[in-house]
Amino acid sequence: EATMGPAARQLVEEHKLDAATIKGTGKGGRVTKEDVLTHLREAPKAT
Amino acid sequence: MSDYDVVVIGSGPGGYVAAIKAAQLGLSTACVEEWLDDDGKVRLGGTCLNVGCIPSKALLDSSQKFVEAKEHLGVHGITVKSAEMDVPAMLARKNKIVDQLTGGISGLFKHNGVTPIQGRGKVLAGAKVEVTDREGKVSILDAGNVIIAAGSVPIAIGPAPIDNDCIVDSTGALEFTEVPTRLGVIGAGVIGLELGSVWARLGAEVVMLEALDELLPMMDSQVAKEAGKIFRKQNLDIRLGARVTGTEVKDGKVSVTFTAGGEEHVEVFDKLIVSVGRRPRTEDLLATDCGVTLDERGFIYVNDYCATEAPHVYAVGDVVRGLMLAHKGSEEGVMVAERIAGKPAQVNYDCIPSVIYTHPEVAAVGKTEQQLKSDGISYKAGVFPFAASGRAMAANDTDGIVKILADKETDRVLGCHIVGPSAADLVQQVVIAMEFGASSEDLALTVFAHPTLSETVHEAALAVNGHAIHIANRKQRK
């Protein structure tokens, strides 16, 4: 399971994403808000 | 076979931490220190513990309590008939703390199996260290690895030579046995502001002469301006753009000549502190053929991992590039010890907090607004004043602001700048957030206890996106 900060968690919830598919660049592979935004930009309609 | 796996030169925060870490990693370690006690024993701890961070903080705390007793307790309904400061008692308390902490390092060395060696260390070719002890006896240690942590010394200036009586450096300013009636301070940097504050609180009339036209240019300019206003309210007479041209000591007074605004001025003081900066201590430290090189500013040249040009020789702390801060030196010491032991350690130089321990404190991490502008990075800023904090009001300590800067696109926190009560502890929360790549929204979505000063960090983070609760948010620019 991906470790996330609160802002990333909220974005994942909002966009109904699968956190496991997002590449985390934070400390210890953590998924940052930045990572979720990048993921959304690169796969905008991946539902 | 080497005498030791690691020989550390210097026992300040860079050196002693490196030595303890190396010993913990199973390396046989010695630490060479030239500083002697009054009773001729080796004195560990370096500048920070003996004549820097710790003694200055002890005096800052004592003098702040005096100001509170004299000026700030009335608002709580407390009458103090006559608060008086016994300066020798204040100094004795400071000295006791220094003794406890330096003795503590001796204990830690013993516990971890680090061998302290008294003497002046010099790096020779082939990772050897020459040690000259107090009697002038020379011995040579064969080291598997050398860590240079020789530190820094105050910069002397021609127009104001130190006489350790009327004209002193930061070390002498920690030892005044009475409060000077008029005190001059050359240099309104971190050290000057802290030492000026100590003696101003105890009643000295303090004039600070700063050559630059701007106060604290390395700090965020909004926070620096706010801090300047607060310091001036505390009777620090800060003169910017004042260049000292000469001094004359006569009958126990020092007259200082300086130019400011195109005119020549003279001020007469009982004591003058010269605190214009510090420089790396490299005299008689490096044999000409040892392979260690200096950069153009006189610091030992090292790469990102504190390796010098000579194999198996590293250098950390004030003697190398970067901020001259104890925690920076210590973290470099840890990194080097770990890398010697084969671990891939690194220091995150983008996340080193810096603090001025005035009251209120000034603290910062990351980029300033002017840096972001000059780097062409688009950003958002959130500012929250302590005047709107319930906790600060209860504490009767409402001067200052918290400012958080975040990237406009990604919302990643890029910097935090604070002048205000407990700024050092507040900024540390943002240091942790930045280490985890936090966005300002991450801080905004975190629960902060009420009422606490930490809530000002929360509100500043909320303010970044115009969502602060307890202030009128500035209209967002589209």
XYZ file of C-alpha atoms in Angstrom:
525
model
C 0.000 0.000 0.000
C 1.318 3.428 -0.982
C 2.163 5.855 1.843
C 0.677 9.268 1.198
C 0.385 12.652 2.808
C -3.064 14.126 3.403
C -3.205 16.272 0.233
C -2.260 13.312 -1.983
C -4.836 11.146 -0.189
C -7.544 13.721 -0.829
C -6.697 13.997 -4.542
C -6.679 10.206 -4.932
C -10.091 10.045 -3.274
C -11.447 12.932 -5.362
C -10.322 11.424 -8.680
C -11.025 7.831 -7.616
C -7.488 6.773 -8.514
C -5.712 3.526 -7.703
C -2.901 4.755 -5.467
C -0.797 1.695 -6.309
C -0.488 2.889 -9.927
C 1.015 6.249 -8.960
C 4.783 6.578 -8.894
C 5.919 8.047 -5.586
C 8.965 10.322 -5.607
C 8.844 11.357 -1.947
C 10.976 10.049 0.914
C 10.808 6.238 0.994
C 8.657 6.125 -2.156
C 5.948 8.294 -0.641
C 3.336 9.632 -3.062
C 3.273 13.417 -2.858
C 0.547 15.775 -4.026
C 2.936 16.666 -6.845
C 3.080 13.003 -7.915
C -0.714 12.728 -8.070
C -0.927 15.932 -10.117
C 1.711 14.596 -12.524
C -0.183 11.290 -12.740
C -3.426 13.135 -13.516
C -1.733 15.243 -16.190
C -0.153 12.236 -17.893
C -3.261 10.015 -17.776
C -6.126 12.531 -17.706
C -9.022 10.179 -18.521
C -7.808 6.913 -17.059
C -11.122 5.837 -15.520
C 47.994 -1.310 9.736
C 46.756 2.163 10.713
C 46.735 3.448 14.278
C 43.021 4.269 13.865
C 40.371 3.719 11.171
C 39.342 7.366 11.603
C 41.189 10.362 13.043
C 39.025 13.454 13.491
C 40.710 16.865 13.784
C 38.562 19.118 15.969
C 35.906 18.292 18.556
C 33.211 20.853 17.728
C 29.702 19.819 16.608
C 31.097 18.530 13.293
C 34.050 16.656 14.777
C 32.644 15.153 17.956
C 29.476 13.939 16.237
C 31.528 12.433 13.396
C 33.750 10.685 15.964
C 30.829 9.256 17.940
C 29.055 8.110 14.764
C 32.215 6.495 13.404
C 32.749 4.655 16.701
C 29.114 3.505 16.692
C 29.703 2.073 13.227
C 32.534 -0.050 14.602
C 35.470 2.044 13.400
C 38.405 2.640 15.761
C 38.330 6.401 16.210
C 40.467 9.163 17.734
C 39.570 12.842 18.023
C 42.375 15.426 18.172
C 41.575 18.668 20.027
C 43.982 21.446 20.982
C 41.649 23.350 23.352
C 42.811 23.089 26.980
C 40.924 23.545 30.240
C 42.241 25.871 32.947
C 43.518 22.723 34.663
C 45.320 21.532 31.541
C 42.833 18.857 30.437
C 41.528 18.533 26.871
C 38.350 20.559 26.406
C 35.839 19.124 23.944
C 32.874 20.780 22.238
C 34.521 23.405 20.038
C 33.140 26.867 19.389
C 29.467 25.903 19.741
C 29.659 24.518 23.261
C 32.448 26.698 24.670
C 32.081 30.156 23.131
C 29.157 29.952 20.704
C 25.673 28.487 20.580
C 25.340 27.278 24.154
C 26.826 30.166 26.191
C 25.096 32.766 24.012
C 21.733 31.022 24.481
C 22.298 30.820 28.240
C 22.848 34.606 28.358
C 19.933 35.259 25.990
C 17.599 33.319 28.284
C 18.843 34.956 31.499
C 18.643 38.444 30.037
C 15.158 37.798 28.595
C 13.891 36.732 32.026
C 15.252 39.987 33.437
C 13.377 42.011 30.799
C 10.201 40.083 31.548
C 10.502 40.696 35.272
C 11.177 44.378 34.706
C 8.820 45.222 31.867
C 6.349 42.500 31.000
C 4.959 41.094 34.235
C 2.910 44.202 35.032
C 0.362 43.301 32.355
C -0.378 40.083 34.285
C -0.938 42.045 37.476
C 2.421 41.036 38.920
C 4.429 43.778 40.599
C 8.178 43.247 40.925
C 9.515 45.894 43.279
C 13.054 46.109 41.950
C 14.470 43.544 39.552
C 18.240 43.533 39.657
C 20.743 41.587 37.593
C 23.796 40.042 39.222
C 26.018 39.745 36.132
C 28.723 37.524 37.719
C 25.972 35.119 38.856
C 24.558 35.074 35.325
C 28.038 34.286 33.927
C 28.620 31.587 36.565
C 25.373 29.847 35.542
C 26.430 30.027 31.887
C 29.872 28.592 32.715
C 28.287 25.740 34.665
C 26.133 24.773 31.675
C 29.190 24.864 29.396
C 31.140 22.674 31.856
C 28.285 20.178 32.077
C 27.940 19.863 28.312
C 31.653 19.675 27.482
C 32.082 17.123 30.274
C 29.100 15.300 28.782
C 30.958 14.875 25.501
C 33.949 13.395 27.353
C 31.508 10.901 28.852
C 30.019 10.101 25.452
C 33.514 9.584 24.013
C 34.280 7.156 26.834
C 30.972 5.347 26.381
C 31.456 4.965 22.626
C 35.171 4.186 22.783
C 36.445 7.336 21.060
C 40.049 8.199 22.068
C 40.488 11.936 22.748
C 43.997 13.172 21.976
C 45.193 16.589 23.160
C 47.112 18.581 20.604
C 47.031 20.542 17.412
C 46.350 18.369 14.386
C 47.902 18.818 10.957
C 47.105 16.756 7.879
C 50.134 15.144 6.233
C 50.332 13.315 2.901
C 48.982 9.762 2.883
C 46.147 10.413 5.371
C 48.535 10.847 8.285
C 47.952 13.327 11.102
C 50.729 15.144 12.933
C 49.806 16.045 16.502
C 51.666 18.743 18.445
C 50.746 18.591 22.126
C 50.797 21.373 24.758
C 54.507 20.790 25.479
C 55.382 20.941 21.793
C 55.948 17.198 21.526
C 55.185 15.972 18.012
C 53.749 12.554 17.164
C 52.341 11.129 13.956
C 49.134 9.109 13.691
C 48.590 6.795 10.758
C 44.895 7.063 9.926
C 42.783 4.962 7.594
C 40.622 8.056 7.127
C 40.933 11.669 8.259
C 37.985 13.948 8.999
C 38.970 17.619 9.216
C 36.592 19.578 11.434
C 38.840 22.490 12.348
C 36.007 25.026 12.457
C 36.139 28.795 12.164
C 37.393 31.903 13.950
C 36.032 35.464 14.135
C 37.095 37.734 11.277
C 39.342 40.555 12.458
C 39.166 43.967 10.816
C 41.966 46.521 10.513
C 40.070 49.569 11.816
C 39.047 47.807 15.058
C 41.807 45.511 16.364
C 40.745 43.248 19.272
C 42.436 44.188 22.572
C 40.253 41.879 24.705
C 39.480 44.805 26.967
C 37.614 47.617 25.237
C 37.400 45.958 21.835
C 36.331 42.327 21.912
C 35.117 39.581 19.590
C 32.107 37.335 20.256
C 34.075 35.335 22.850
C 34.922 38.439 24.880
C 31.330 39.670 24.636
C 30.200 36.562 26.558
C 32.450 37.545 29.479
C 31.676 41.196 30.343
C 31.606 41.260 34.148
C 29.404 44.344 34.217
C 26.869 45.877 31.870
C 28.547 48.461 29.613
C 26.725 51.802 29.715
C 27.237 52.291 25.979
C 27.978 49.320 23.754
C 28.955 49.423 20.092
C 28.521 46.395 17.848
C 30.150 46.230 14.418
C 28.053 43.916 12.250
C 24.283 43.402 12.576
C 24.322 39.737 11.608
C 23.183 36.777 13.706
C 25.998 37.036 16.291
C 25.832 40.824 16.560
C 22.063 40.863 17.027
C 22.163 38.122 19.676
C 25.005 39.634 21.713
C 23.633 43.154 21.264
C 20.261 41.907 22.557
C 21.805 40.311 25.659
C 23.463 43.517 26.841
C 20.661 45.839 25.684
C 18.199 43.851 27.823
C 20.469 44.332 30.824
C 20.473 48.086 30.292
C 23.281 48.876 27.851
C 22.626 51.559 25.266
C 23.451 49.585 22.118
C 24.457 51.040 18.748
C 24.897 48.552 15.909
C 26.983 49.583 12.901
C 26.217 47.524 9.806
C 28.129 48.138 6.582
C 25.381 46.774 4.318
C 22.357 48.894 3.430
C 19.966 46.087 4.266
C 19.388 44.185 7.521
C 19.786 40.370 7.308
C 20.002 40.132 3.493
C 20.039 36.301 3.592
C 16.607 36.239 5.250
C 13.305 36.718 3.450
C 13.113 40.501 3.000
C 9.558 40.811 4.382
C 10.550 38.896 7.522
C 13.843 40.833 7.801
C 11.942 44.144 7.628
C 9.470 42.983 10.270
C 12.370 41.805 12.470
C 14.146 45.156 12.041
C 11.027 47.006 13.251
C 10.796 44.765 16.326
C 14.529 45.082 17.172
C 14.379 48.875 16.919
C 11.370 48.861 19.283
C 13.650 46.979 21.707
C 16.131 49.878 21.672
C 18.708 48.320 19.349
C 19.930 51.397 17.490
C 20.757 49.750 14.143
C 22.610 51.999 11.673
C 22.681 50.548 8.177
C 25.275 51.507 5.578
C 27.716 52.447 8.356
C 31.351 51.704 7.480
C 33.822 51.777 10.360
C 37.039 53.583 9.398
C 38.897 53.702 12.696
C 38.895 53.277 16.462
C 40.796 54.873 19.309
C 40.983 53.475 22.832
C 41.600 56.094 25.549
C 40.907 56.087 29.310
C 38.860 52.892 29.095
C 36.593 54.198 26.326
C 36.661 53.483 22.634
C 35.725 56.078 20.055
C 34.632 54.672 16.726
C 34.788 56.653 13.517
C 32.466 55.584 10.714
C 30.947 56.936 7.535
C 27.223 56.735 6.859
C 25.142 58.616 4.322
C 28.298 60.221 2.933
C 29.178 61.792 6.290
C 31.731 60.974 8.935
C 30.439 60.211 12.454
C 32.071 59.446 15.792
C 30.498 57.461 18.643
C 32.117 56.746 22.010
C 31.492 53.408 23.734
C 32.578 51.608 26.902
C 32.873 48.385 24.947
C 32.950 47.512 21.266
C 32.052 44.074 19.886
C 33.484 43.176 16.478
C 31.111 40.630 14.911
C 31.535 41.037 11.177
C 31.647 37.330 10.402
C 33.706 34.173 10.786
C 36.307 32.553 8.532
C 37.509 28.956 8.173
C 40.436 28.029 10.444
C 43.050 26.569 8.117
C 46.326 28.053 9.433
C 48.980 25.401 10.021
C 46.369 22.717 9.309
C 47.511 21.300 5.978
C 50.992 20.141 4.957
C 51.777 21.577 1.517
C 51.934 18.081 -0.015
C 48.872 16.606 1.741
C 46.706 16.929 -1.354
C 43.901 18.881 0.317
C 43.078 22.080 -1.578
C 41.318 25.324 -0.671
C 38.674 27.089 -2.746
C 38.972 30.736 -3.781
C 37.372 31.888 -0.502
C 39.779 29.951 1.701
C 37.454 27.059 2.571
C 38.677 23.479 2.205
C 37.455 22.283 -1.187
C 35.044 19.334 -0.906
C 32.441 17.655 -3.115
C 28.757 17.108 -2.191
C 29.831 14.283 0.131
C 32.520 16.303 1.951
C 35.396 14.413 0.315
C 38.519 16.552 -0.251
C 40.857 16.203 -3.231
C 43.065 13.863 -1.155
C 42.013 10.203 -0.932
C 40.562 9.186 2.478
C 40.539 12.786 3.699
C 37.188 14.490 4.372
C 36.260 17.896 5.769
C 33.055 19.036 7.467
C 31.503 22.038 9.200
C 32.613 25.679 9.143
C 35.895 24.816 7.410
C 33.973 23.886 4.206
C 31.377 25.658 2.018
C 27.807 26.178 3.185
C 26.032 27.674 6.180
C 28.186 28.067 9.305
C 25.761 26.287 11.607
C 26.350 23.613 14.245
C 23.637 21.285 12.916
C 25.003 21.565 9.374
C 28.450 20.495 10.622
C 27.016 17.647 12.685
C 24.973 16.240 9.795
C 28.027 16.401 7.541
C 29.965 14.566 10.261
C 27.353 11.805 10.345
C 27.289 11.577 6.551
C 31.073 11.238 6.305
C 31.283 8.616 9.071
C 28.552 6.586 7.365
C 30.165 6.859 3.942
C 33.509 5.723 5.404
C 31.598 2.720 6.774
C 30.247 2.047 3.267
C 26.713 3.430 3.660
C 25.168 5.713 1.002
C 24.457 8.687 3.282
C 23.786 12.226 2.098
C 22.876 15.648 3.492
C 19.828 17.516 2.171
C 21.351 20.986 1.883
C 17.992 22.424 0.741
C 16.397 21.700 4.102
C 18.732 23.217 6.719
C 16.943 25.558 9.127
C 18.651 28.686 10.412
C 17.694 30.618 13.527
C 18.496 33.904 15.257
C 17.771 33.537 18.984
C 16.643 37.068 19.633
C 13.248 37.579 21.216
C 11.190 37.085 19.221
C 13.265 34.542 17.310
C 13.875 34.686 13.574
C 13.920 31.351 11.740
C 13.982 30.188 8.157
C 14.179 27.184 5.879
C 14.242 26.896 2.098
C 13.969 29.667 -0.459
C 13.203 33.307 0.298
C 10.729 35.273 -1.792
C 13.556 37.268 -3.406
C 15.385 34.013 -4.319
C 12.243 32.583 -5.959
C 11.826 35.809 -7.914
C 15.422 35.786 -9.135
C 15.179 32.048 -9.974
C 12.039 32.782 -12.019
C 9.901 30.326 -10.047
C 6.199 31.198 -9.816
C 4.994 30.873 -6.259
C 2.201 31.579 -3.812
C 2.742 33.140 -0.375
C 0.717 32.757 2.797
C 1.318 35.079 5.745
C -0.186 34.910 9.233
C 0.504 37.390 12.061
C 1.028 36.304 15.677
C -1.305 39.184 16.589
C -4.177 36.928 15.424
C -3.046 33.921 17.489
C -5.006 33.216 20.667
C -2.022 31.438 22.225
C 0.316 34.361 21.467
C -2.203 36.759 23.020
C -2.466 34.639 26.154
C 1.323 34.645 26.317
C 1.454 38.429 25.751
C 3.866 37.769 22.884
C 2.233 38.871 19.644
C 5.031 40.463 17.569
C 5.865 38.827 14.264
C 4.610 36.797 11.296
C 4.770 33.322 9.758
C 5.261 33.206 6.006
C 5.049 30.080 3.860
C 6.031 29.989 0.194
C 4.767 27.263 -2.143
C 5.207 26.476 -5.833
C 2.306 27.950 -7.794
C 1.845 24.847 -9.984
C 2.614 21.896 -7.714
C 1.831 23.530 -4.327
C 5.058 22.042 -2.919
C 6.335 24.012 0.066
C 9.527 25.837 -0.974
C 10.277 27.900 2.098
C 9.125 29.099 5.477
C 10.216 32.311 7.184
C 9.210 33.329 10.666
C 9.857 36.151 13.076
C 7.956 35.531 16.271
C 7.787 33.587 19.538
C 9.294 30.060 19.276
C 10.095 30.618 15.597
C 12.862 27.992 15.777
C 10.481 25.263 16.920
C 7.739 26.362 14.531
C 9.991 26.364 11.462
C 11.128 22.841 12.341
C 7.605 21.597 11.608
C 7.942 22.936 8.082
C 11.446 21.448 7.770
C 9.894 18.018 8.417
C 7.081 18.733 5.966
C 9.604 19.785 3.295
C 11.683 16.637 3.896
C 8.580 14.648 2.948
C 7.875 16.792 -0.103
C 4.743 18.252 1.468
C 2.425 20.660 -0.302
C 0.984 23.652 1.521
C -2.328 21.764 1.377
C -0.738 18.875 3.327
C 0.008 21.294 6.161
C -3.431 22.873 5.773
C -5.139 19.446 6.060
C -3.153 18.500 9.181
C -4.764 18.886 12.604
C -2.959 21.371 14.857
C -3.749 21.502 18.589
C -5.616 24.526 19.910
C -4.512 26.842 21.340
C -0.840 26.578 20.270
C 1.676 28.782 18.549
C 1.933 26.002 15.930
C -1.488 27.051 14.679
C 0.205 30.064 13.093
C 2.021 27.608 10.764
C -1.324 25.959 9.968
C -2.976 29.286 9.196
C -0.038 30.486 7.063
C -0.324 27.231 5.061
C -4.081 27.796 4.692
C -3.383 31.390 3.651
C -1.197 30.151 0.757
C -4.412 29.174 -1.042
C -6.518 31.982 0.420
C -8.225 29.708 2.965
C -6.983 31.049 6.308
C -9.778 31.089 8.881
C -8.609 33.713 11.349
C -7.522 36.551 9.044
C -9.077 38.280 6.062
C -7.399 36.519 3.122
C -5.862 38.606 0.415
C -7.775 38.377 -2.860
C -6.136 35.703 -5.046
C -4.480 37.072 -8.124
C -5.856 35.338 -11.189
